[in-house]
Amino acid sequence: MRERRPAVLSVPPMPPRSTPAAALLAWYDRHARDLPWRAPRGVTPDPYAVWLSEVMLQQTTVAAVGPYFRRFLERWPDVRALAAAPDEEIMREWAGLGYYSRARNLVACARILAERGGFPSDEAGLRELPGVGPYTAAAIAAIAFDRRAVVVDGNVERVVSRLFAIDTPLPLAKPEIRARADELTPEKRAGDFAQAMMDLGATICTPKKPACVLCPLAERCLARKSGAPESWPRRAPKSARLERRGAAFVAIRGDDAVLLRTRPPKGLLGGMTEFPGTEWSSDFDSARALDAAPLALAWKAASGEVEHVFTHFALKLTVFVGRAPKSCAAPEGARWALLAGLPGEALPSLMRKVARQAGFDLPARPRT
């Protein structure tokens, strides 16, 4: 008996006028998202707004970025204004957005651009700027300067993986995905095409339950023809996430001031404000945690632990609370700050969790 071969999915031929790019751009002209950093059709995009939004959007959702982008643009409407701002003010406005190396690179990049008098318009020149990698350089070149550039973010990876049913798992599939995206990218309206691909992935070709019946590329999509579009992109098995532990010390002085310090400018949460604490390690000895206390106080452990997940490890912190007299001086490298001003400090999300664990009613950053 002859062995039956599995059916081979193929892309149906399409007339020249119905290229994927043309179909997608036609869809985008009708359904583009209204985003605060996106220029209306017919209006030349502001490179500063494009750059600022792309840096903020790295590993962060559109919903989370919106309020931060508006506040930044209101306070610092152009790159010269941002370049002239004190580091601590920028870090304070960034607090809660995460991945704080982006904020440090933002400051460094703004000052370089202010000195040079503006943005380079090509990918090579953009790649030389701090914090601007291949994706960000391509996005700025395409969106702000209408250069043909291949823009591939997570949404685009998903769309392309499904469109061509790419079976190589991520991240190994990235070169193939980029090559396919290059085939699709048109010579004209490259910026609109890049944003259309992002919008398609964010609103139609979603990770779960993609709305294939609404997709302008549905007739060409091999994943849709397979009947299981959600199974793309393929992913390699995840390795177990490392876990670290540590302790944080919340000292409260008699005049309602709390002890804070600033983390080193480089490294994890660099330049942000924190409560003093121990090192974070996998072999943390909780029995000796008080050896690292910043002051000799009657420390009491708060119930429960603070849990926080970073990119490469999960962290659990025990929070100790201590009361200090009004006359208590801050140890070297630390400072006292009034509790009433704590919401305005450059506290990352982790330290806001520590504050709440210590019993402070710390409001979330306002959404505007």
mmCIF file of C-alpha atoms in Angstrom:
data_model
loop_
_atom_site.group_PDB
_atom_site.id
_atom_site.type_symbol
_atom_site.label_atom_id
_atom_site.label_comp_id
_atom_site.label_asym_id
_atom_site.label_seq_id
_atom_site.Cartn_x
_atom_site.Cartn_y
_atom_site.Cartn_z
ATOM 1 C CA MET A 1 0.000 0.000 0.000
ATOM 2 C CA ARG A 2 1.440 3.373 -0.992
ATOM 3 C CA GLU A 3 2.253 5.657 1.936
ATOM 4 C CA ARG A 4 0.175 8.822 1.954
ATOM 5 C CA ARG A 5 2.214 11.986 2.107
ATOM 6 C CA PRO A 6 0.977 14.902 4.217
ATOM 7 C CA ALA A 7 -0.571 17.729 2.278
ATOM 8 C CA VAL A 8 1.858 20.527 1.497
ATOM 9 C CA LEU A 9 0.563 23.997 2.250
ATOM 10 C CA SER A 10 1.391 26.458 -0.470
ATOM 11 C CA VAL A 11 0.921 30.160 -1.022
ATOM 12 C CA PRO A 12 -1.672 30.772 -3.735
ATOM 13 C CA PRO A 13 -0.526 33.028 -6.551
ATOM 14 C CA MET A 14 -1.819 36.567 -6.316
ATOM 15 C CA PRO A 15 -2.052 39.323 -8.891
ATOM 16 C CA PRO A 16 0.604 42.068 -8.598
ATOM 17 C CA ARG A 17 -1.862 44.606 -7.276
ATOM 18 C CA SER A 18 -2.758 42.324 -4.366
ATOM 19 C CA THR A 19 0.641 41.993 -2.758
ATOM 20 C CA PRO A 20 0.664 41.457 1.025
ATOM 21 C CA ALA A 21 2.079 44.950 1.509
ATOM 22 C CA ALA A 22 -0.676 46.555 -0.570
ATOM 23 C CA ALA A 23 -3.392 44.595 1.237
ATOM 24 C CA LEU A 24 -1.946 45.436 4.624
ATOM 25 C CA LEU A 25 -1.517 49.139 3.877
ATOM 26 C CA ALA A 26 -5.091 49.362 2.623
ATOM 27 C CA TRP A 27 -6.245 47.793 5.900
ATOM 28 C CA TYR A 28 -4.003 50.147 7.905
ATOM 29 C CA ASP A 29 -5.428 53.213 6.170
ATOM 30 C CA ARG A 30 -8.831 52.234 7.556
ATOM 31 C CA HIS A 31 -7.944 50.720 10.923
ATOM 32 C CA ALA A 32 -4.709 52.313 12.220
ATOM 33 C CA ARG A 33 -4.636 52.708 15.986
ATOM 34 C CA ASP A 34 -4.805 56.215 17.411
ATOM 35 C CA LEU A 35 -1.633 56.389 19.519
ATOM 36 C CA PRO A 36 -0.241 59.519 21.237
ATOM 37 C CA TRP A 37 3.132 59.254 19.478
ATOM 38 C CA ARG A 38 1.745 58.472 16.026
ATOM 39 C CA ALA A 39 1.497 61.366 13.561
ATOM 40 C CA PRO A 40 -1.819 61.756 11.711
ATOM 41 C CA ARG A 41 -1.760 60.775 8.071
ATOM 42 C CA GLY A 42 -0.233 63.534 5.967
ATOM 43 C CA VAL A 43 1.704 64.988 8.904
ATOM 44 C CA THR A 44 5.486 64.496 9.027
ATOM 45 C CA PRO A 45 6.372 62.454 12.135
ATOM 46 C CA ASP A 46 8.494 64.087 14.831
ATOM 47 C CA PRO A 47 11.721 62.035 15.194
ATOM 48 C CA TYR A 48 11.903 62.971 18.890
ATOM 49 C CA ALA A 49 8.427 61.573 19.579
ATOM 50 C CA VAL A 50 9.155 58.434 17.539
ATOM 51 C CA TRP A 51 12.468 57.831 19.332
ATOM 52 C CA LEU A 52 11.004 58.499 22.802
ATOM 53 C CA SER A 53 8.069 56.164 22.216
ATOM 54 C CA GLU A 54 10.213 53.380 20.768
ATOM 55 C CA VAL A 55 12.586 53.467 23.740
ATOM 56 C CA MET A 56 9.657 53.392 26.156
ATOM 57 C CA LEU A 57 7.939 50.571 24.263
ATOM 58 C CA GLN A 58 10.921 48.233 24.532
ATOM 59 C CA GLN A 59 9.563 45.309 26.589
ATOM 60 C CA THR A 60 6.617 47.416 27.774
ATOM 61 C CA THR A 61 2.981 47.505 26.654
ATOM 62 C CA VAL A 62 1.316 50.330 24.754
ATOM 63 C CA ALA A 63 -1.191 50.799 27.589
ATOM 64 C CA ALA A 64 1.563 51.236 30.176
ATOM 65 C CA VAL A 65 3.634 53.607 28.032
ATOM 66 C CA GLY A 66 0.858 56.072 27.130
ATOM 67 C CA PRO A 67 0.778 58.080 30.416
ATOM 68 C CA TYR A 68 4.585 58.165 30.691
ATOM 69 C CA PHE A 69 4.962 59.364 27.115
ATOM 70 C CA ARG A 70 2.472 62.188 27.659
ATOM 71 C CA ARG A 71 4.183 63.314 30.878
ATOM 72 C CA PHE A 72 7.623 63.260 29.282
ATOM 73 C CA LEU A 73 6.444 65.206 26.247
ATOM 74 C CA GLU A 74 4.706 67.777 28.450
ATOM 75 C CA ARG A 75 7.786 68.313 30.627
ATOM 76 C CA TRP A 76 10.413 67.981 27.894
ATOM 77 C CA PRO A 77 8.824 68.730 24.481
ATOM 78 C CA ASP A 78 12.021 68.287 22.462
ATOM 79 C CA VAL A 79 15.389 66.609 22.656
ATOM 80 C CA ARG A 80 17.181 69.762 23.842
ATOM 81 C CA ALA A 81 14.807 70.129 26.781
ATOM 82 C CA LEU A 82 15.318 66.487 27.732
ATOM 83 C CA ALA A 83 19.094 66.807 27.392
ATOM 84 C CA ALA A 84 19.104 69.758 29.800
ATOM 85 C CA ALA A 85 17.032 67.981 32.465
ATOM 86 C CA PRO A 86 18.750 66.677 35.631
ATOM 87 C CA ASP A 87 19.252 62.912 35.683
ATOM 88 C CA GLU A 88 17.300 62.493 38.913
ATOM 89 C CA GLU A 89 14.255 64.256 37.461
ATOM 90 C CA ILE A 90 14.195 61.955 34.452
ATOM 91 C CA MET A 91 14.643 58.856 36.621
ATOM 92 C CA ARG A 92 11.826 60.047 38.862
ATOM 93 C CA GLU A 93 9.464 60.401 35.904
ATOM 94 C CA TRP A 94 10.566 56.996 34.597
ATOM 95 C CA ALA A 95 9.941 55.231 37.934
ATOM 96 C CA GLY A 96 7.524 52.333 37.522
ATOM 97 C CA LEU A 97 8.155 51.863 33.802
ATOM 98 C CA GLY A 98 10.876 49.274 34.434
ATOM 99 C CA TYR A 99 14.067 48.260 32.618
ATOM 100 C CA TYR A 100 15.845 51.318 33.978
ATOM 101 C CA SER A 101 18.909 51.026 31.766
ATOM 102 C CA ARG A 102 16.594 52.430 29.071
ATOM 103 C CA ALA A 103 16.209 55.651 31.063
ATOM 104 C CA ARG A 104 19.970 55.991 31.530
ATOM 105 C CA ASN A 105 20.514 55.453 27.805
ATOM 106 C CA LEU A 106 17.726 57.933 27.062
ATOM 107 C CA VAL A 107 19.578 60.651 28.978
ATOM 108 C CA ALA A 108 22.931 59.856 27.335
ATOM 109 C CA CYS A 109 21.365 59.720 23.880
ATOM 110 C CA ALA A 110 19.481 63.008 24.322
ATOM 111 C CA ARG A 111 22.684 64.821 25.220
ATOM 112 C CA ILE A 112 24.525 63.434 22.210
ATOM 113 C CA LEU A 113 21.664 64.420 19.902
ATOM 114 C CA ALA A 114 21.445 67.924 21.393
ATOM 115 C CA GLU A 115 25.157 68.395 20.836
ATOM 116 C CA ARG A 116 24.948 67.120 17.242
ATOM 117 C CA GLY A 117 21.865 69.195 16.478
ATOM 118 C CA GLY A 118 19.427 66.418 15.644
ATOM 119 C CA PHE A 119 18.822 62.814 14.663
ATOM 120 C CA PRO A 120 20.634 60.885 11.957
ATOM 121 C CA SER A 121 18.121 59.606 9.420
ATOM 122 C CA ASP A 122 19.744 56.289 8.494
ATOM 123 C CA GLU A 123 19.948 53.010 10.400
ATOM 124 C CA ALA A 124 23.744 53.012 10.597
ATOM 125 C CA GLY A 125 23.859 56.456 12.199
ATOM 126 C CA LEU A 126 21.023 55.629 14.593
ATOM 127 C CA ARG A 127 22.733 52.395 15.677
ATOM 128 C CA GLU A 128 25.643 54.445 17.026
ATOM 129 C CA LEU A 129 23.418 56.079 19.650
ATOM 130 C CA PRO A 130 23.186 54.733 23.234
ATOM 131 C CA GLY A 131 20.292 52.329 23.723
ATOM 132 C CA VAL A 132 19.407 52.157 20.017
ATOM 133 C CA GLY A 133 19.645 48.581 18.785
ATOM 134 C CA PRO A 134 18.747 47.056 15.406
ATOM 135 C CA TYR A 135 14.988 47.120 15.950
ATOM 136 C CA THR A 136 14.821 50.667 17.337
ATOM 137 C CA ALA A 137 17.125 52.024 14.613
ATOM 138 C CA ALA A 138 14.997 50.420 11.901
ATOM 139 C CA ALA A 139 11.762 51.681 13.472
ATOM 140 C CA ILE A 140 13.002 55.279 13.730
ATOM 141 C CA ALA A 141 14.453 55.258 10.209
ATOM 142 C CA ALA A 142 11.230 53.903 8.725
ATOM 143 C CA ILE A 143 8.617 55.772 10.783
ATOM 144 C CA ALA A 144 10.349 59.120 11.307
ATOM 145 C CA PHE A 145 12.269 59.388 8.014
ATOM 146 C CA ASP A 146 10.366 57.054 5.672
ATOM 147 C CA ARG A 147 13.517 55.063 4.916
ATOM 148 C CA ARG A 148 13.029 51.500 3.758
ATOM 149 C CA ALA A 149 13.975 49.476 6.813
ATOM 150 C CA VAL A 150 12.992 46.018 8.037
ATOM 151 C CA VAL A 151 11.266 46.494 11.395
ATOM 152 C CA VAL A 152 10.759 43.325 13.436
ATOM 153 C CA ASP A 153 9.332 43.390 16.965
ATOM 154 C CA GLY A 154 7.401 40.691 18.833
ATOM 155 C CA ASN A 155 4.175 41.416 16.978
ATOM 156 C CA VAL A 156 5.905 41.256 13.603
ATOM 157 C CA GLU A 157 7.632 38.002 14.561
ATOM 158 C CA ARG A 158 4.255 36.458 15.292
ATOM 159 C CA VAL A 159 2.639 37.699 12.065
ATOM 160 C CA VAL A 160 5.518 36.537 9.861
ATOM 161 C CA SER A 161 5.865 33.194 11.661
ATOM 162 C CA ARG A 162 2.209 32.457 11.004
ATOM 163 C CA LEU A 163 2.108 33.867 7.499
ATOM 164 C CA PHE A 164 4.913 31.523 6.357
ATOM 165 C CA ALA A 165 4.363 28.754 8.966
ATOM 166 C CA ILE A 166 7.993 28.954 10.075
ATOM 167 C CA ASP A 167 8.694 25.813 12.079
ATOM 168 C CA THR A 168 12.085 26.802 13.459
ATOM 169 C CA PRO A 169 11.536 27.719 17.124
ATOM 170 C CA LEU A 170 12.334 31.146 18.504
ATOM 171 C CA PRO A 171 14.883 32.562 19.057
ATOM 172 C CA LEU A 172 16.634 30.469 16.381
ATOM 173 C CA ALA A 173 14.003 31.541 13.860
ATOM 174 C CA LYS A 174 14.861 35.249 14.079
ATOM 175 C CA PRO A 175 17.142 35.370 10.983
ATOM 176 C CA GLU A 176 14.538 33.538 8.867
ATOM 177 C CA ILE A 177 11.744 35.771 10.159
ATOM 178 C CA ARG A 178 13.750 38.882 9.343
ATOM 179 C CA ALA A 179 14.497 37.598 5.840
ATOM 180 C CA ARG A 180 10.793 36.958 5.238
ATOM 181 C CA ALA A 181 9.907 40.387 6.641
ATOM 182 C CA ASP A 182 12.452 41.883 4.253
ATOM 183 C CA GLU A 183 10.652 40.205 1.340
ATOM 184 C CA LEU A 184 7.370 41.794 2.435
ATOM 185 C CA THR A 185 8.620 45.333 3.150
ATOM 186 C CA PRO A 186 7.751 47.730 0.297
ATOM 187 C CA GLU A 187 10.023 50.425 -1.093
ATOM 188 C CA LYS A 188 7.443 53.130 -0.407
ATOM 189 C CA ARG A 189 5.520 53.794 2.823
ATOM 190 C CA ALA A 190 7.934 51.593 4.792
ATOM 191 C CA GLY A 191 7.061 53.435 7.997
ATOM 192 C CA ASP A 192 3.340 52.895 7.524
ATOM 193 C CA PHE A 193 4.001 49.254 6.651
ATOM 194 C CA ALA A 194 6.014 48.750 9.844
ATOM 195 C CA GLN A 195 3.255 50.278 11.958
ATOM 196 C CA ALA A 196 0.626 48.275 10.065
ATOM 197 C CA MET A 197 2.435 45.023 10.885
ATOM 198 C CA MET A 198 2.618 46.042 14.547
ATOM 199 C CA ASP A 199 -1.074 46.952 14.607
ATOM 200 C CA LEU A 200 -2.008 43.691 12.910
ATOM 201 C CA GLY A 201 -0.137 41.692 15.532
ATOM 202 C CA ALA A 202 -1.555 43.742 18.410
ATOM 203 C CA THR A 203 -5.200 43.718 17.337
ATOM 204 C CA ILE A 204 -5.848 40.831 14.909
ATOM 205 C CA CYS A 205 -2.991 38.316 14.882
ATOM 206 C CA THR A 206 -2.910 38.097 18.679
ATOM 207 C CA PRO A 207 -1.093 35.371 20.642
ATOM 208 C CA LYS A 208 -4.365 33.686 21.591
ATOM 209 C CA LYS A 209 -7.565 33.478 19.565
ATOM 210 C CA PRO A 210 -6.385 35.425 16.508
ATOM 211 C CA ALA A 211 -9.246 37.009 14.553
ATOM 212 C CA CYS A 212 -8.302 35.391 11.250
ATOM 213 C CA VAL A 213 -11.607 36.255 9.583
ATOM 214 C CA LEU A 214 -10.709 39.961 9.905
ATOM 215 C CA CYS A 215 -7.100 39.644 8.769
ATOM 216 C CA PRO A 216 -6.156 41.275 5.455
ATOM 217 C CA LEU A 217 -3.493 38.580 4.942
ATOM 218 C CA ALA A 218 -5.733 35.618 5.770
ATOM 219 C CA GLU A 219 -5.796 34.183 2.238
ATOM 220 C CA ARG A 220 -1.989 33.889 2.198
ATOM 221 C CA CYS A 221 -1.496 32.703 5.785
ATOM 222 C CA LEU A 222 -0.169 29.148 6.015
ATOM 223 C CA ALA A 223 -0.792 28.945 9.765
ATOM 224 C CA ARG A 224 -4.466 29.743 9.192
ATOM 225 C CA LYS A 225 -4.651 27.053 6.492
ATOM 226 C CA SER A 226 -3.202 24.550 8.969
ATOM 227 C CA GLY A 227 -6.196 25.066 11.245
ATOM 228 C CA ALA A 228 -4.034 25.830 14.276
ATOM 229 C CA PRO A 229 -2.631 29.364 13.907
ATOM 230 C CA GLU A 230 -2.058 29.701 17.644
ATOM 231 C CA SER A 231 0.687 27.065 17.492
ATOM 232 C CA TRP A 232 2.952 29.606 15.775
ATOM 233 C CA PRO A 233 5.465 30.977 16.432
ATOM 234 C CA ARG A 234 7.214 27.828 17.594
ATOM 235 C CA ARG A 235 9.146 28.221 20.814
ATOM 236 C CA ALA A 236 11.985 26.273 22.395
ATOM 237 C CA PRO A 237 11.280 24.877 25.884
ATOM 238 C CA LYS A 238 11.909 27.440 28.600
ATOM 239 C CA SER A 239 14.633 26.776 31.124
ATOM 240 C CA ALA A 240 13.802 27.034 34.813
ATOM 241 C CA ARG A 241 13.992 30.585 36.136
ATOM 242 C CA LEU A 242 16.624 31.191 38.809
ATOM 243 C CA GLU A 243 15.491 32.355 42.235
ATOM 244 C CA ARG A 244 17.265 34.784 44.523
ATOM 245 C CA ARG A 245 16.456 36.021 48.006
ATOM 246 C CA GLY A 246 17.369 38.982 50.156
ATOM 247 C CA ALA A 247 16.118 41.491 52.691
ATOM 248 C CA ALA A 248 15.090 45.153 52.637
ATOM 249 C CA PHE A 249 15.193 47.480 55.651
ATOM 250 C CA VAL A 250 12.567 50.190 56.081
ATOM 251 C CA ALA A 251 13.711 52.581 58.805
ATOM 252 C CA ILE A 252 11.149 55.161 59.978
ATOM 253 C CA ARG A 253 12.387 58.130 61.969
ATOM 254 C CA GLY A 254 10.345 59.905 64.652
ATOM 255 C CA ASP A 255 9.645 62.841 62.321
ATOM 256 C CA ASP A 256 8.039 60.541 59.723
ATOM 257 C CA ALA A 257 11.112 60.339 57.519
ATOM 258 C CA VAL A 258 12.265 57.100 55.897
ATOM 259 C CA LEU A 259 15.785 55.978 55.070
ATOM 260 C CA LEU A 260 16.580 55.781 51.348
ATOM 261 C CA ARG A 261 19.615 55.453 49.134
ATOM 262 C CA THR A 262 20.370 55.626 45.405
ATOM 263 C CA ARG A 263 21.559 52.531 43.595
ATOM 264 C CA PRO A 264 24.805 52.687 41.576
ATOM 265 C CA PRO A 265 24.298 54.274 38.141
ATOM 266 C CA LYS A 266 25.079 51.066 36.252
ATOM 267 C CA GLY A 267 23.593 47.640 36.727
ATOM 268 C CA LEU A 268 20.127 46.398 37.655
ATOM 269 C CA LEU A 269 17.798 49.284 38.647
ATOM 270 C CA GLY A 270 20.779 51.590 38.191
ATOM 271 C CA GLY A 271 20.275 55.151 39.414
ATOM 272 C CA MET A 272 16.941 54.378 41.061
ATOM 273 C CA THR A 273 15.980 54.984 44.698
ATOM 274 C CA GLU A 274 15.704 52.064 47.093
ATOM 275 C CA PHE A 275 15.370 51.082 50.723
ATOM 276 C CA PRO A 276 18.707 49.786 52.026
ATOM 277 C CA GLY A 277 19.012 46.027 51.843
ATOM 278 C CA THR A 278 21.191 42.981 51.489
ATOM 279 C CA GLU A 279 22.645 41.534 48.333
ATOM 280 C CA TRP A 280 20.292 39.289 46.370
ATOM 281 C CA SER A 281 21.640 35.762 46.093
ATOM 282 C CA SER A 282 20.552 32.170 45.667
ATOM 283 C CA ASP A 283 22.259 31.188 48.933
ATOM 284 C CA PHE A 284 20.883 34.035 51.058
ATOM 285 C CA ASP A 285 20.996 33.196 54.784
ATOM 286 C CA SER A 286 17.886 34.728 56.340
ATOM 287 C CA ALA A 287 19.192 33.978 59.839
ATOM 288 C CA ARG A 288 22.000 36.497 59.262
ATOM 289 C CA ALA A 289 19.973 39.117 57.433
ATOM 290 C CA LEU A 290 20.179 41.652 60.282
ATOM 291 C CA ASP A 291 23.974 41.664 59.971
ATOM 292 C CA ALA A 292 23.451 43.896 56.933
ATOM 293 C CA ALA A 293 20.986 46.286 58.626
ATOM 294 C CA PRO A 294 21.919 49.946 57.985
ATOM 295 C CA LEU A 295 21.161 51.027 61.579
ATOM 296 C CA ALA A 296 21.137 49.387 65.010
ATOM 297 C CA LEU A 297 17.365 49.342 65.593
ATOM 298 C CA ALA A 298 14.792 46.906 66.944
ATOM 299 C CA TRP A 299 13.959 45.445 63.539
ATOM 300 C CA LYS A 300 10.759 43.462 63.068
ATOM 301 C CA ALA A 301 10.028 41.343 60.002
ATOM 302 C CA ALA A 302 6.798 42.165 58.190
ATOM 303 C CA SER A 303 4.534 39.198 57.541
ATOM 304 C CA GLY A 304 4.978 37.543 54.171
ATOM 305 C CA GLU A 305 7.523 38.278 51.462
ATOM 306 C CA VAL A 306 7.777 40.636 48.524
ATOM 307 C CA GLU A 307 7.949 38.735 45.233
ATOM 308 C CA HIS A 308 9.202 40.289 42.018
ATOM 309 C CA VAL A 309 10.222 38.803 38.668
ATOM 310 C CA PHE A 310 13.105 40.192 36.654
ATOM 311 C CA THR A 311 14.035 39.008 33.172
ATOM 312 C CA HIS A 312 16.544 36.391 34.309
ATOM 313 C CA PHE A 313 15.533 35.604 37.876
ATOM 314 C CA ALA A 314 12.739 35.727 40.424
ATOM 315 C CA LEU A 315 13.334 37.596 43.676
ATOM 316 C CA LYS A 316 11.853 37.188 47.146
ATOM 317 C CA LEU A 317 12.561 39.818 49.802
ATOM 318 C CA THR A 318 11.921 39.757 53.530
ATOM 319 C CA VAL A 319 11.015 43.263 54.694
ATOM 320 C CA PHE A 320 12.235 44.464 58.079
ATOM 321 C CA VAL A 321 10.742 47.578 59.690
ATOM 322 C CA GLY A 322 12.497 49.586 62.401
ATOM 323 C CA ARG A 323 11.793 52.811 64.326
ATOM 324 C CA ALA A 324 14.543 55.394 64.746
ATOM 325 C CA PRO A 325 14.661 58.514 66.982
ATOM 326 C CA LYS A 326 14.383 61.985 65.444
ATOM 327 C CA SER A 327 18.057 62.612 66.146
ATOM 328 C CA CYS A 328 19.222 59.562 64.181
ATOM 329 C CA ALA A 329 21.698 60.500 61.423
ATOM 330 C CA ALA A 330 21.689 58.742 58.087
ATOM 331 C CA PRO A 331 24.580 56.313 57.512
ATOM 332 C CA GLU A 332 27.038 56.996 54.707
ATOM 333 C CA GLY A 333 25.470 56.640 51.283
ATOM 334 C CA ALA A 334 21.898 57.019 52.566
ATOM 335 C CA ARG A 335 19.540 59.902 53.296
ATOM 336 C CA TRP A 336 16.343 60.612 55.171
ATOM 337 C CA ALA A 337 13.290 61.593 53.112
ATOM 338 C CA LEU A 338 9.903 62.639 54.420
ATOM 339 C CA LEU A 339 7.296 59.929 54.146
ATOM 340 C CA ALA A 340 4.871 62.398 52.557
ATOM 341 C CA GLY A 341 7.247 62.800 49.615
ATOM 342 C CA LEU A 342 7.771 59.076 49.071
ATOM 343 C CA PRO A 343 5.310 58.791 46.134
ATOM 344 C CA GLY A 344 7.430 61.305 44.199
ATOM 345 C CA GLU A 345 10.710 59.447 44.732
ATOM 346 C CA ALA A 346 12.280 57.459 41.881
ATOM 347 C CA LEU A 347 11.172 54.160 43.388
ATOM 348 C CA PRO A 348 11.022 51.222 40.959
ATOM 349 C CA SER A 349 8.082 48.838 41.149
ATOM 350 C CA LEU A 350 10.017 46.478 43.420
ATOM 351 C CA MET A 351 10.602 49.174 46.033
ATOM 352 C CA ARG A 352 6.988 50.296 45.851
ATOM 353 C CA LYS A 353 6.079 46.723 46.759
ATOM 354 C CA VAL A 354 8.519 46.923 49.689
ATOM 355 C CA ALA A 355 6.887 50.174 50.855
ATOM 356 C CA ARG A 356 3.438 48.604 50.761
ATOM 357 C CA GLN A 357 4.715 45.526 52.589
ATOM 358 C CA ALA A 358 6.010 47.850 55.311
ATOM 359 C CA GLY A 359 2.540 49.302 55.719
ATOM 360 C CA PHE A 360 2.765 52.487 53.656
ATOM 361 C CA ASP A 361 -0.278 53.401 51.596
ATOM 362 C CA LEU A 362 1.773 54.243 48.519
ATOM 363 C CA PRO A 363 -0.454 55.208 45.582
ATOM 364 C CA ALA A 364 0.266 54.016 42.076
ATOM 365 C CA ARG A 365 1.610 56.527 39.600
ATOM 366 C CA PRO A 366 -1.248 58.597 38.161
ATOM 367 C CA ARG A 367 -2.456 57.647 34.684
ATOM 368 C CA THR A 368 -3.032 60.652 32.461
#
